[in-house]
Amino acid sequence: MFIKFALGLTLALPVSIVVAIGLGPAAVPPLDTVRYLAAALTGGTIGLDEVPVYEIVWQLRTPRVLLAAVVGAGLAAVGVGVQALVRNALADPFVLGISSGASVGAVTVLVTGTVAGVYAVSLGAFLGAVLATVLVQLVARTSSPLRLVLTGIALAHAFQAAMALLIYLVPQGEATSTVLYWTLGGFGAATWGSLPVVAVVVVAGLVLLRAHARDLDVLALGDETAASSGLDATALRTRLFLLTSLMTGAMVAVSGAIGFLGLIVPHLVRMLTGAVHARVLVLAPLVGAVLAVWVDLLARTVVAPRELPLGVVTALVGVPVFLVLVRRRGYVFGNAR
């Protein structure tokens, strides 16, 4: 069953990417989309009259859809890791305050204009995420699951208050609307320049998380079980906490805060394939990538030419799905059946 799911998702992802690139206010047939992508990748030629459509496909939609796939995969994998680290079924990539810290960094740049440049907001968001990570570790003073969660929740509220204060003190209408859109998430600012960095961080993080799959199985059973197995739970939790924080910061820096993907995808995958992390960490990134591509497509086409913030769409999709998961009697965290 696992192999069938893996093969099906491996096929569904490129198909979803091609379809999403082709759809929009200016629809492009799938075969033409593939032809334009092939021309861009191989240096092929296209007709002069096709250049405007080619530019839309290659320069605008392709980096956006690929970024959606990368961030979706990363959020799903981080969700799996965080839920195992804190042994909490309601944990997601933002439960430890990293997202809120990144938001404060980005909002500071947006409303004050203290840093100029194309990547200023992304840099501010990433530095905010790093600051949040350091603060959580310093305040918690330990890597125990409960203390990390409580510290993260408290600091998240503090960061949100700081963000609201910044917006209030600098009442610029355009800046405020930009902040609101950014904090709800979206891939509209995707460029070929911003894609490689986050892709490298996410892929490296996926590899490292997958390498610790067996350790996560043990860690999810409790620190006592980990200790009896010869595993240093505190050291492992610290390393993986830093890893997931780095991944979250890199993703939030380019897409804003996107909720629910990191929460619901791990649960969906456990229902499909069980709770063994070696399998979950293969399927979850694929499910997250496919889901993010289609959610982003909905966000930019439902009310076209306007665009919905991605967080609105993920909430509308994620809330019903999560409620259905909660009501299933045959599923509990760590033991899908």
Coordinates of C-alpha atoms in Angstrom, one line a residue:
M1 CA 0.0 0.0 0.0
F2 CA 2.8 2.4 0.9
I3 CA 4.5 1.8 -2.5
K4 CA 1.2 2.5 -4.3
F5 CA 0.7 5.8 -2.5
A6 CA 4.3 6.8 -3.1
L7 CA 4.1 6.1 -6.8
G8 CA 0.7 7.7 -7.2
L9 CA 1.9 10.9 -5.4
T10 CA 5.1 10.9 -7.4
L11 CA 3.1 11.0 -10.6
A12 CA 0.4 13.4 -9.2
L13 CA 3.0 16.1 -8.3
P14 CA 4.4 16.8 -11.8
V15 CA 0.9 16.6 -13.3
S16 CA -0.4 19.0 -10.8
I17 CA 2.5 21.4 -11.4
V18 CA 1.9 21.4 -15.2
V19 CA -1.8 21.9 -14.8
A20 CA -1.3 24.7 -12.2
I21 CA 1.2 26.5 -14.5
G22 CA -1.3 26.4 -17.4
L23 CA -4.3 27.6 -15.5
G24 CA -5.1 31.2 -14.7
P25 CA -6.7 34.3 -16.2
A26 CA -4.8 33.4 -19.4
A27 CA -5.2 29.7 -19.7
V28 CA -2.6 27.7 -21.5
P29 CA -3.3 24.1 -22.8
P30 CA -1.2 21.4 -21.0
L31 CA 0.7 20.4 -24.2
D32 CA 1.7 24.0 -24.9
T33 CA 2.7 24.4 -21.2
V34 CA 5.0 21.4 -21.5
R35 CA 6.4 22.7 -24.8
Y36 CA 7.2 26.1 -23.3
L37 CA 8.8 24.5 -20.3
A38 CA 10.9 22.2 -22.5
A39 CA 12.0 25.2 -24.6
A40 CA 13.1 27.1 -21.5
L41 CA 15.0 24.1 -20.1
T42 CA 16.6 23.0 -23.3
G43 CA 17.1 26.3 -25.1
G44 CA 14.5 25.4 -27.8
T45 CA 12.8 27.9 -30.0
I46 CA 9.2 29.2 -30.0
G47 CA 7.3 31.5 -32.4
L48 CA 7.6 35.2 -32.0
D49 CA 3.9 35.5 -31.4
E50 CA 4.2 33.1 -28.5
V51 CA 6.7 35.1 -26.5
P52 CA 4.1 36.9 -24.3
V53 CA 2.4 33.6 -23.3
Y54 CA 5.9 32.0 -22.8
E55 CA 6.9 34.8 -20.5
I56 CA 3.7 34.3 -18.4
V57 CA 4.4 30.6 -18.2
W58 CA 8.1 30.7 -17.5
Q59 CA 8.8 33.9 -15.6
L60 CA 5.6 34.3 -13.6
R61 CA 3.8 31.0 -13.1
T62 CA 6.6 28.4 -13.0
P63 CA 8.6 29.9 -10.1
R64 CA 5.3 30.5 -8.2
V65 CA 4.1 26.9 -8.6
L66 CA 7.5 25.4 -7.8
L67 CA 7.7 27.6 -4.7
A68 CA 4.3 26.3 -3.7
A69 CA 5.5 22.7 -4.1
V70 CA 8.7 23.3 -2.1
V71 CA 7.0 25.2 0.7
G72 CA 4.1 22.7 0.9
A73 CA 6.6 19.8 1.1
G74 CA 8.6 21.6 3.7
L75 CA 5.7 22.6 5.9
A76 CA 4.3 19.0 5.9
A77 CA 7.7 17.5 6.8
V78 CA 8.3 20.1 9.6
G79 CA 4.8 19.3 10.9
V80 CA 5.7 15.7 11.2
G81 CA 8.9 16.5 13.0
V82 CA 7.4 19.0 15.4
Q83 CA 4.5 16.7 16.4
A84 CA 7.0 14.0 17.2
L85 CA 9.3 16.4 19.0
V86 CA 6.7 17.8 21.4
R87 CA 4.4 14.7 21.3
N88 CA 1.4 16.9 20.6
A89 CA -1.1 16.1 18.0
L90 CA -2.1 19.8 17.6
A91 CA 1.5 21.0 17.0
D92 CA 2.4 22.5 13.6
P93 CA 5.4 24.4 12.3
F94 CA 4.3 27.5 14.0
V95 CA 3.5 26.3 17.5
L96 CA 6.9 27.3 18.8
G97 CA 6.6 31.0 17.9
I98 CA 8.9 30.8 14.8
S99 CA 6.2 32.1 12.4
S100 CA 5.3 35.0 14.7
G101 CA 8.9 36.0 15.1
A102 CA 9.4 35.9 11.3
S103 CA 6.3 38.0 10.9
V104 CA 7.7 40.7 13.3
G105 CA 10.9 40.8 11.3
A106 CA 9.0 41.2 8.0
V107 CA 6.6 43.8 9.4
T108 CA 9.5 45.8 10.8
V109 CA 11.0 46.1 7.4
L110 CA 7.7 46.8 5.7
V111 CA 6.4 49.6 7.9
T112 CA 9.7 51.3 8.7
G113 CA 11.6 50.9 5.4
T114 CA 14.8 50.6 7.4
V115 CA 16.2 48.2 4.9
A116 CA 16.1 48.6 1.2
G117 CA 16.3 46.0 -1.5
V118 CA 14.4 43.2 -3.3
Y119 CA 15.0 40.7 -0.5
A120 CA 14.7 43.0 2.4
V121 CA 11.4 41.6 3.7
S122 CA 12.6 38.0 3.3
L123 CA 15.8 38.9 5.2
G124 CA 13.8 40.5 7.9
A125 CA 11.5 37.5 8.2
F126 CA 14.4 35.1 8.4
L127 CA 16.2 37.1 11.1
G128 CA 13.0 37.3 13.0
A129 CA 12.7 33.6 12.9
V130 CA 16.2 33.1 14.1
L131 CA 15.6 35.6 17.0
A132 CA 12.4 33.7 17.9
T133 CA 14.3 30.4 17.9
V134 CA 17.0 31.8 20.2
L135 CA 14.5 33.3 22.6
V136 CA 12.5 30.1 22.9
Q137 CA 15.6 28.1 23.7
L138 CA 16.8 30.7 26.2
V139 CA 13.5 31.2 28.0
A140 CA 12.6 27.5 28.0
R141 CA 16.2 26.6 29.2
T142 CA 15.4 23.0 28.4
S143 CA 14.1 20.9 25.5
S144 CA 11.3 19.2 27.4
P145 CA 8.2 19.1 25.2
L146 CA 5.8 20.8 27.5
R147 CA 8.1 23.7 28.3
L148 CA 8.9 24.3 24.7
V149 CA 5.3 24.4 23.7
L150 CA 4.3 26.7 26.5
T151 CA 7.2 29.0 25.9
G152 CA 6.5 29.0 22.1
I153 CA 2.8 29.9 22.7
A154 CA 3.7 32.7 25.1
L155 CA 6.3 34.2 22.8
A156 CA 4.0 33.9 19.8
H157 CA 1.5 36.1 21.6
A158 CA 4.2 38.5 22.5
F159 CA 5.4 38.7 18.9
Q160 CA 1.8 39.2 17.6
A161 CA 1.4 42.1 20.1
A162 CA 4.6 43.6 18.9
M163 CA 3.5 43.3 15.2
A164 CA 0.2 45.0 16.0
L165 CA 2.0 47.8 17.8
L166 CA 4.3 48.4 14.8
I167 CA 1.3 48.6 12.4
Y168 CA -0.5 50.9 14.8
L169 CA 2.4 53.3 15.2
V170 CA 3.0 53.5 11.4
P171 CA -0.6 53.9 10.1
Q172 CA 0.2 53.7 6.4
G173 CA -2.8 52.2 4.5
E174 CA -0.7 50.5 1.8
A175 CA 1.8 49.2 4.2
T176 CA -0.9 47.9 6.5
S177 CA -2.7 46.0 3.6
T178 CA 0.7 44.6 2.5
V179 CA 1.4 43.4 6.0
L180 CA -2.0 41.8 6.3
Y181 CA -1.6 39.9 3.0
W182 CA 1.9 38.8 3.9
T183 CA 1.0 37.5 7.3
L184 CA -1.8 35.4 5.7
G185 CA 0.6 33.9 3.3
G186 CA 1.0 33.7 -0.5
F187 CA 3.3 32.8 -3.3
G188 CA 2.7 35.9 -5.4
A189 CA 6.2 37.3 -4.8
A190 CA 7.9 34.2 -6.1
T191 CA 10.8 34.8 -8.4
W192 CA 13.6 32.7 -9.8
G193 CA 15.9 34.5 -7.5
S194 CA 14.1 33.6 -4.3
L195 CA 13.4 30.0 -5.2
P196 CA 16.9 28.3 -5.0
V197 CA 17.7 29.3 -1.4
V198 CA 14.5 28.0 0.1
A199 CA 14.6 24.9 -2.1
V200 CA 18.1 24.0 -0.9
V201 CA 17.1 24.6 2.8
V202 CA 14.0 22.5 2.5
V203 CA 15.6 19.6 0.5
A204 CA 18.5 19.5 3.0
G205 CA 16.0 19.5 5.9
L206 CA 14.0 16.7 4.3
V207 CA 17.1 14.6 4.0
L208 CA 18.1 15.2 7.6
L209 CA 14.7 14.6 9.0
R210 CA 14.4 11.3 7.0
A211 CA 17.8 10.3 8.4
H212 CA 16.4 10.7 11.9
A213 CA 13.1 8.8 11.1
R214 CA 13.9 5.9 13.5
D215 CA 14.9 8.4 16.3
L216 CA 11.6 10.2 15.8
D217 CA 9.7 6.9 16.3
V218 CA 11.5 6.4 19.6
L219 CA 11.1 10.0 20.6
A220 CA 7.4 10.0 20.0
L221 CA 7.0 7.2 22.6
G222 CA 8.5 9.3 25.4
D223 CA 11.8 10.3 26.9
E224 CA 11.9 7.3 29.2
T225 CA 11.6 4.9 26.2
A226 CA 14.2 6.9 24.4
A227 CA 16.6 6.7 27.4
S228 CA 16.1 3.0 27.7
S229 CA 17.0 2.7 24.0
G230 CA 20.3 4.6 24.5
L231 CA 19.0 7.8 22.8
D232 CA 19.8 11.2 24.3
A233 CA 16.3 12.8 23.9
T234 CA 17.4 16.3 25.0
A235 CA 20.2 16.6 22.6
L236 CA 18.2 15.1 19.7
R237 CA 15.3 17.4 20.4
T238 CA 17.5 20.4 20.5
R239 CA 19.1 19.6 17.1
L240 CA 15.8 18.8 15.4
F241 CA 14.2 21.9 17.0
L242 CA 17.0 24.1 15.4
L243 CA 16.6 22.2 12.1
T244 CA 12.8 22.7 11.9
S245 CA 13.1 26.3 13.0
L246 CA 15.6 27.0 10.2
M247 CA 13.3 25.4 7.7
T248 CA 10.3 27.3 9.0
G249 CA 12.2 30.6 8.9
A250 CA 13.3 30.0 5.3
M251 CA 9.8 29.2 4.2
V252 CA 8.1 32.0 6.0
A253 CA 10.6 34.4 4.6
V254 CA 9.4 33.8 1.0
S255 CA 5.8 32.9 1.5
G256 CA 4.5 34.4 4.7
A257 CA 2.7 32.4 7.4
I258 CA 0.7 29.6 5.9
G259 CA -1.5 27.7 8.4
F260 CA -3.0 24.2 8.5
L261 CA -0.7 22.5 6.0
G262 CA 1.8 21.5 8.6
L263 CA -1.1 20.4 10.9
I264 CA -3.4 18.3 8.8
V265 CA -1.0 16.7 6.3
P266 CA 0.9 14.6 8.9
H267 CA -2.4 13.3 10.3
L268 CA -3.7 12.4 6.8
V269 CA -0.5 10.6 6.0
R270 CA -0.6 8.6 9.2
M271 CA -4.1 7.5 8.4
L272 CA -2.9 6.2 5.0
T273 CA 0.3 4.5 5.9
G274 CA 0.6 4.3 9.7
A275 CA 2.8 6.2 12.1
V276 CA 6.3 4.8 11.2
H277 CA 8.3 8.0 10.4
A278 CA 10.4 6.3 7.7
R279 CA 7.2 6.1 5.6
V280 CA 5.5 9.3 6.9
L281 CA 8.5 11.4 6.0
V282 CA 8.4 10.1 2.4
L283 CA 4.7 10.6 1.8
A284 CA 4.0 13.8 3.8
P285 CA 6.3 16.0 1.6
L286 CA 4.6 14.7 -1.5
V287 CA 1.1 15.2 -0.1
G288 CA 2.0 18.7 1.1
A289 CA 3.5 19.7 -2.2
V290 CA 0.5 18.5 -4.2
L291 CA -1.9 20.1 -1.8
A292 CA -0.1 23.5 -1.7
V293 CA 0.0 23.6 -5.5
W294 CA -3.8 23.1 -5.8
V295 CA -4.6 25.5 -2.9
D296 CA -2.5 28.2 -4.5
L297 CA -4.3 27.6 -7.8
L298 CA -7.6 28.1 -6.0
A299 CA -6.3 31.3 -4.3
R300 CA -5.4 32.9 -7.6
T301 CA -8.3 31.8 -9.7
V302 CA -11.5 31.8 -7.6
V303 CA -11.9 35.6 -7.5
A304 CA -9.6 36.4 -10.5
P305 CA -8.2 38.9 -11.3
R306 CA -8.0 39.5 -7.6
E307 CA -6.1 37.0 -5.4
L308 CA -7.1 35.5 -2.1
P309 CA -4.6 35.3 0.7
L310 CA -3.4 31.7 0.9
G311 CA -4.1 31.5 4.6
V312 CA -7.8 32.1 4.0
V313 CA -8.0 29.2 1.5
T314 CA -5.9 26.8 3.7
A315 CA -8.2 27.6 6.6
L316 CA -11.4 27.0 4.6
V317 CA -10.0 23.7 3.4
G318 CA -8.1 22.7 6.5
V319 CA -10.7 23.3 9.2
P320 CA -13.3 20.8 7.8
V321 CA -10.6 18.2 7.1
F322 CA -9.2 18.5 10.6
L323 CA -12.7 18.2 12.2
V324 CA -13.3 15.1 10.2
L325 CA -10.0 13.6 11.4
V326 CA -10.8 14.5 15.0
R327 CA -14.2 12.7 14.7
R328 CA -12.7 9.5 13.4
R329 CA -12.7 6.9 16.2
G330 CA -10.0 4.7 14.6
Y331 CA -7.3 7.3 14.6
V332 CA -5.2 8.6 17.4
F333 CA -1.9 10.4 17.3
G334 CA 1.0 8.1 16.9
N335 CA -1.2 5.1 16.0
A336 CA -3.1 5.3 12.8
R337 CA -5.2 2.4 11.9

